[in-house]
Every structure is written in C-alpha cells, then in structure tokens.
C-alpha cells in the first residue's frame, strides 16, 4: 500500500515543513502562511480542478490513501508551504526577482516531471514542458502580485 512513489509527497511535505520551521521566524510565519494557504493551497485546488476536470490535460493517479476526488490530499498542503517559502525569500529589489520567479517555476515544472516519471501524475503530450511551465509561472507571478499589492497598503 505504501510504495516508494506514493511516499514521495509525504517526503516532500516533511522536507518543506522542516524548511519552513527552520527558515521563517514565527512572527513572520504568521504573516506569510495565510498567503501560502490562499495563493498556494487554494489556487492549487482550483488549477487542478480546471486542468484536470475541465480541460482534461492533467491527471493524478496511483495515489493510494492520499487520493481524494481525483486529487492528492497532500498537493494543496505542499503548495501552501512552497508559496510560503517563495514569498518569504522573495528579493525585495533588483532584477534578481525575475530570475527568482523563473527558477521557482522551473523547479515546480521539474517536480511535475518527477511525479510523472514515478506514475503519480500524467499530462497530455503537448502540455509539457512549456504550457505547464507557463501555468506554474503564472501561479508564482500571481502570488507575488497579490502579496506585493496587499503589503503596499
């Protein structure tokens, strides 16, 4: 029941949790975690619904006990922590911000390919790598835009 591919998401979640707890001070975690929940977890659920159920270009599979309505239960949790880390480490000035966002989108796309290779995630052939990368880049840009606009007040 718990095969190594199925344990990939729990391992990612444990790693991300450790990184969040050790890198982000508790006072700042209270500021960044709500952004992670909304712009990471909820956006992941919405994107998965849109791309999987509406457009049928992606599909989660072989999820074992972590399967819930065609989605992995752990994906929104992982995206919550990813966006929390991303926003906390966001460079405040300079052109490095563009490279930073690009790099996170590349890493997320690469993780999608890892999930595909172990059989937890499938997509139609034309959706990888450029369209998937653009969707993920859009998610990071959207998270940055919302976070920056709400903090400017």
PDB file of C-alpha atoms in Angstrom:
ATOM      1  CA  UNK A   1       0.000   0.000   0.000  1.00  0.00           C
ATOM      2  CA  UNK A   2       2.793   2.457   0.839  1.00  0.00           C
ATOM      3  CA  UNK A   3       5.120   2.084  -2.125  1.00  0.00           C
ATOM      4  CA  UNK A   4       8.113   4.425  -2.602  1.00  0.00           C
ATOM      5  CA  UNK A   5       6.365   6.538  -5.283  1.00  0.00           C
ATOM      6  CA  UNK A   6       3.360   7.088  -3.011  1.00  0.00           C
ATOM      7  CA  UNK A   7       5.689   8.231  -0.236  1.00  0.00           C
ATOM      8  CA  UNK A   8       7.178  10.946  -2.476  1.00  0.00           C
ATOM      9  CA  UNK A   9       4.543  13.511  -1.482  1.00  0.00           C
ATOM     10  CA  UNK A  10       4.844  12.851   2.274  1.00  0.00           C
ATOM     11  CA  UNK A  11       8.644  13.138   1.952  1.00  0.00           C
ATOM     12  CA  UNK A  12       8.243  16.449   0.119  1.00  0.00           C
ATOM     13  CA  UNK A  13       5.780  17.677   2.717  1.00  0.00           C
ATOM     14  CA  UNK A  14       8.093  16.761   5.608  1.00  0.00           C
ATOM     15  CA  UNK A  15      11.047  18.458   3.883  1.00  0.00           C
ATOM     16  CA  UNK A  16       9.052  21.618   3.194  1.00  0.00           C
ATOM     17  CA  UNK A  17       7.723  21.702   6.757  1.00  0.00           C
ATOM     18  CA  UNK A  18      11.246  21.466   8.161  1.00  0.00           C
ATOM     19  CA  UNK A  19      12.430  24.238   5.827  1.00  0.00           C
ATOM     20  CA  UNK A  20       9.526  26.496   6.772  1.00  0.00           C
ATOM     21  CA  UNK A  21      10.019  25.921  10.504  1.00  0.00           C
ATOM     22  CA  UNK A  22      13.774  26.493  10.396  1.00  0.00           C
ATOM     23  CA  UNK A  23      13.948  29.345   7.875  1.00  0.00           C
ATOM     24  CA  UNK A  24      10.956  31.521   8.708  1.00  0.00           C
ATOM     25  CA  UNK A  25      10.725  33.156  12.153  1.00  0.00           C
ATOM     26  CA  UNK A  26       7.424  32.501  13.889  1.00  0.00           C
ATOM     27  CA  UNK A  27       6.394  36.174  13.859  1.00  0.00           C
ATOM     28  CA  UNK A  28       6.870  36.351  10.094  1.00  0.00           C
ATOM     29  CA  UNK A  29       5.332  32.924   9.533  1.00  0.00           C
ATOM     30  CA  UNK A  30       2.077  34.362  10.861  1.00  0.00           C
ATOM     31  CA  UNK A  31       2.249  36.951   8.085  1.00  0.00           C
ATOM     32  CA  UNK A  32       3.244  34.631   5.235  1.00  0.00           C
ATOM     33  CA  UNK A  33       1.255  31.464   5.982  1.00  0.00           C
ATOM     34  CA  UNK A  34      -2.170  32.944   5.118  1.00  0.00           C
ATOM     35  CA  UNK A  35      -0.777  33.893   1.700  1.00  0.00           C
ATOM     36  CA  UNK A  36       0.526  30.353   1.324  1.00  0.00           C
ATOM     37  CA  UNK A  37      -2.857  28.866   2.199  1.00  0.00           C
ATOM     38  CA  UNK A  38      -4.812  31.036  -0.236  1.00  0.00           C
ATOM     39  CA  UNK A  39      -2.285  31.576  -3.042  1.00  0.00           C
ATOM     40  CA  UNK A  40      -0.744  28.120  -2.750  1.00  0.00           C
ATOM     41  CA  UNK A  41      -3.230  25.571  -1.458  1.00  0.00           C
ATOM     42  CA  UNK A  42      -6.490  27.025  -2.734  1.00  0.00           C
ATOM     43  CA  UNK A  43      -5.012  28.061  -6.083  1.00  0.00           C
ATOM     44  CA  UNK A  44      -3.634  24.513  -6.458  1.00  0.00           C
ATOM     45  CA  UNK A  45      -7.096  23.054  -5.870  1.00  0.00           C
ATOM     46  CA  UNK A  46      -8.591  25.495  -8.398  1.00  0.00           C
ATOM     47  CA  UNK A  47      -5.883  24.846 -11.010  1.00  0.00           C
ATOM     48  CA  UNK A  48      -6.157  21.091 -10.546  1.00  0.00           C
ATOM     49  CA  UNK A  49      -9.913  21.265 -10.967  1.00  0.00           C
ATOM     50  CA  UNK A  50      -9.544  23.444 -14.070  1.00  0.00           C
ATOM     51  CA  UNK A  51      -6.733  21.490 -15.734  1.00  0.00           C
ATOM     52  CA  UNK A  52      -7.936  18.020 -14.702  1.00  0.00           C
ATOM     53  CA  UNK A  53     -11.726  18.124 -14.633  1.00  0.00           C
ATOM     54  CA  UNK A  54     -12.497  20.880 -17.134  1.00  0.00           C
ATOM     55  CA  UNK A  55      -9.701  20.750 -19.744  1.00  0.00           C
ATOM     56  CA  UNK A  56      -8.549  17.175 -19.030  1.00  0.00           C
ATOM     57  CA  UNK A  57      -4.865  17.877 -19.699  1.00  0.00           C
ATOM     58  CA  UNK A  58      -3.538  16.542 -16.373  1.00  0.00           C
ATOM     59  CA  UNK A  59      -4.473  13.673 -14.080  1.00  0.00           C
ATOM     60  CA  UNK A  60      -3.314  12.470 -10.685  1.00  0.00           C
ATOM     61  CA  UNK A  61      -3.125   8.682 -10.490  1.00  0.00           C
ATOM     62  CA  UNK A  62      -1.866   5.856  -8.245  1.00  0.00           C
ATOM     63  CA  UNK A  63      -2.225   7.995  -5.125  1.00  0.00           C
ATOM     64  CA  UNK A  64      -3.247   5.231  -2.744  1.00  0.00           C
ATOM     65  CA  UNK A  65      -4.574   6.517   0.570  1.00  0.00           C
ATOM     66  CA  UNK A  66      -3.727  10.111  -0.393  1.00  0.00           C
ATOM     67  CA  UNK A  67      -6.401  10.147  -3.115  1.00  0.00           C
ATOM     68  CA  UNK A  68      -9.464  12.354  -2.668  1.00  0.00           C
ATOM     69  CA  UNK A  69     -11.829  13.220  -5.521  1.00  0.00           C
ATOM     70  CA  UNK A  70      -9.154  12.810  -8.155  1.00  0.00           C
ATOM     71  CA  UNK A  71      -6.622  14.953  -6.329  1.00  0.00           C
ATOM     72  CA  UNK A  72      -3.882  14.169  -3.919  1.00  0.00           C
ATOM     73  CA  UNK A  73      -4.713  15.400  -0.439  1.00  0.00           C
ATOM     74  CA  UNK A  74      -1.091  16.418   0.086  1.00  0.00           C
ATOM     75  CA  UNK A  75      -0.664  18.610  -3.008  1.00  0.00           C
ATOM     76  CA  UNK A  76      -2.513  21.655  -1.597  1.00  0.00           C
ATOM     77  CA  UNK A  77      -0.557  21.303   1.656  1.00  0.00           C
ATOM     78  CA  UNK A  78       2.717  21.163  -0.255  1.00  0.00           C
ATOM     79  CA  UNK A  79       1.748  24.165  -2.381  1.00  0.00           C
ATOM     80  CA  UNK A  80       0.858  26.079   0.786  1.00  0.00           C
ATOM     81  CA  UNK A  81       4.392  25.574   2.079  1.00  0.00           C
ATOM     82  CA  UNK A  82       6.011  26.211  -1.323  1.00  0.00           C
ATOM     83  CA  UNK A  83       4.289  29.585  -1.744  1.00  0.00           C
ATOM     84  CA  UNK A  84       5.035  30.478   1.890  1.00  0.00           C
ATOM     85  CA  UNK A  85       8.753  29.825   1.325  1.00  0.00           C
ATOM     86  CA  UNK A  86       8.691  31.531  -2.058  1.00  0.00           C
ATOM     87  CA  UNK A  87       7.155  34.734  -0.690  1.00  0.00           C
ATOM     88  CA  UNK A  88       9.365  34.790   2.400  1.00  0.00           C
ATOM     89  CA  UNK A  89      12.551  34.540   0.349  1.00  0.00           C
ATOM     90  CA  UNK A  90      11.311  36.938  -2.380  1.00  0.00           C
ATOM     91  CA  UNK A  91      14.039  39.523  -3.183  1.00  0.00           C
ATOM     92  CA  UNK A  92      12.638  42.982  -2.456  1.00  0.00           C
ATOM     93  CA  UNK A  93      14.691  44.873  -5.042  1.00  0.00           C
ATOM     94  CA  UNK A  94      16.651  44.368  -8.232  1.00  0.00           C
ATOM     95  CA  UNK A  95      16.333  42.323 -11.387  1.00  0.00           C
ATOM     96  CA  UNK A  96      17.035  39.143  -9.441  1.00  0.00           C
ATOM     97  CA  UNK A  97      13.292  38.982  -8.777  1.00  0.00           C
ATOM     98  CA  UNK A  98      12.586  37.900 -12.359  1.00  0.00           C
ATOM     99  CA  UNK A  99      15.204  35.149 -12.276  1.00  0.00           C
ATOM    100  CA  UNK A 100      13.944  34.087  -8.836  1.00  0.00           C
ATOM    101  CA  UNK A 101      10.372  33.642 -10.067  1.00  0.00           C
ATOM    102  CA  UNK A 102      11.579  31.899 -13.228  1.00  0.00           C
ATOM    103  CA  UNK A 103      13.713  29.487 -11.158  1.00  0.00           C
ATOM    104  CA  UNK A 104      10.815  28.526  -8.865  1.00  0.00           C
ATOM    105  CA  UNK A 105       8.608  27.862 -11.899  1.00  0.00           C
ATOM    106  CA  UNK A 106      11.353  25.693 -13.432  1.00  0.00           C
ATOM    107  CA  UNK A 107      11.685  23.731 -10.170  1.00  0.00           C
ATOM    108  CA  UNK A 108       7.917  23.213  -9.944  1.00  0.00           C
ATOM    109  CA  UNK A 109       7.819  22.042 -13.574  1.00  0.00           C
ATOM    110  CA  UNK A 110      10.709  19.664 -12.919  1.00  0.00           C
ATOM    111  CA  UNK A 111       8.915  18.255  -9.864  1.00  0.00           C
ATOM    112  CA  UNK A 112       5.879  17.672 -12.064  1.00  0.00           C
ATOM    113  CA  UNK A 113       8.099  15.610 -14.359  1.00  0.00           C
ATOM    114  CA  UNK A 114       9.389  13.633 -11.357  1.00  0.00           C
ATOM    115  CA  UNK A 115       5.778  12.906 -10.385  1.00  0.00           C
ATOM    116  CA  UNK A 116       5.082  11.845 -13.963  1.00  0.00           C
ATOM    117  CA  UNK A 117       8.102   9.531 -14.031  1.00  0.00           C
ATOM    118  CA  UNK A 118       7.083   7.722 -10.837  1.00  0.00           C
ATOM    119  CA  UNK A 119       3.497   7.383 -12.072  1.00  0.00           C
ATOM    120  CA  UNK A 120       1.668   9.792  -9.760  1.00  0.00           C
ATOM    121  CA  UNK A 121       0.884  12.439 -12.353  1.00  0.00           C
ATOM    122  CA  UNK A 122       0.040  12.328 -16.050  1.00  0.00           C
ATOM    123  CA  UNK A 123      -0.466  15.003 -18.664  1.00  0.00           C
ATOM    124  CA  UNK A 124      -1.226  15.076 -22.352  1.00  0.00           C
ATOM    125  CA  UNK A 125       1.904  15.150 -24.505  1.00  0.00           C
ATOM    126  CA  UNK A 126       1.573  18.733 -25.695  1.00  0.00           C
ATOM    127  CA  UNK A 127       1.168  20.108 -22.145  1.00  0.00           C
ATOM    128  CA  UNK A 128       4.794  19.506 -21.103  1.00  0.00           C
ATOM    129  CA  UNK A 129       7.085  21.390 -20.700  1.00  0.00           C
ATOM    130  CA  UNK A 130       6.175  24.863 -21.993  1.00  0.00           C
ATOM    131  CA  UNK A 131       2.416  25.102 -21.235  1.00  0.00           C
ATOM    132  CA  UNK A 132       2.873  23.530 -17.782  1.00  0.00           C
ATOM    133  CA  UNK A 133       5.786  25.894 -17.109  1.00  0.00           C
ATOM    134  CA  UNK A 134       3.667  28.898 -18.127  1.00  0.00           C
ATOM    135  CA  UNK A 135       0.809  27.824 -15.850  1.00  0.00           C
ATOM    136  CA  UNK A 136       3.207  27.459 -12.907  1.00  0.00           C
ATOM    137  CA  UNK A 137       4.989  30.712 -13.750  1.00  0.00           C
ATOM    138  CA  UNK A 138       1.586  32.376 -13.772  1.00  0.00           C
ATOM    139  CA  UNK A 139       0.855  30.955 -10.327  1.00  0.00           C
ATOM    140  CA  UNK A 140       4.089  32.352  -8.901  1.00  0.00           C
ATOM    141  CA  UNK A 141       3.605  35.727 -10.614  1.00  0.00           C
ATOM    142  CA  UNK A 142       0.017  35.900  -9.338  1.00  0.00           C
ATOM    143  CA  UNK A 143       1.125  35.049  -5.783  1.00  0.00           C
ATOM    144  CA  UNK A 144       3.821  37.724  -5.937  1.00  0.00           C
ATOM    145  CA  UNK A 145       1.467  40.313  -7.374  1.00  0.00           C
ATOM    146  CA  UNK A 146      -1.238  39.730  -4.751  1.00  0.00           C
ATOM    147  CA  UNK A 147       1.304  39.665  -1.925  1.00  0.00           C
ATOM    148  CA  UNK A 148       3.055  42.844  -3.055  1.00  0.00           C
ATOM    149  CA  UNK A 149      -0.206  44.718  -3.605  1.00  0.00           C
ATOM    150  CA  UNK A 150      -1.652  43.755  -0.236  1.00  0.00           C
ATOM    151  CA  UNK A 151       1.544  44.663   1.616  1.00  0.00           C
ATOM    152  CA  UNK A 152       1.869  48.047  -0.088  1.00  0.00           C
ATOM    153  CA  UNK A 153      -1.053  49.429   1.947  1.00  0.00           C
TER     154      UNK A 153
END
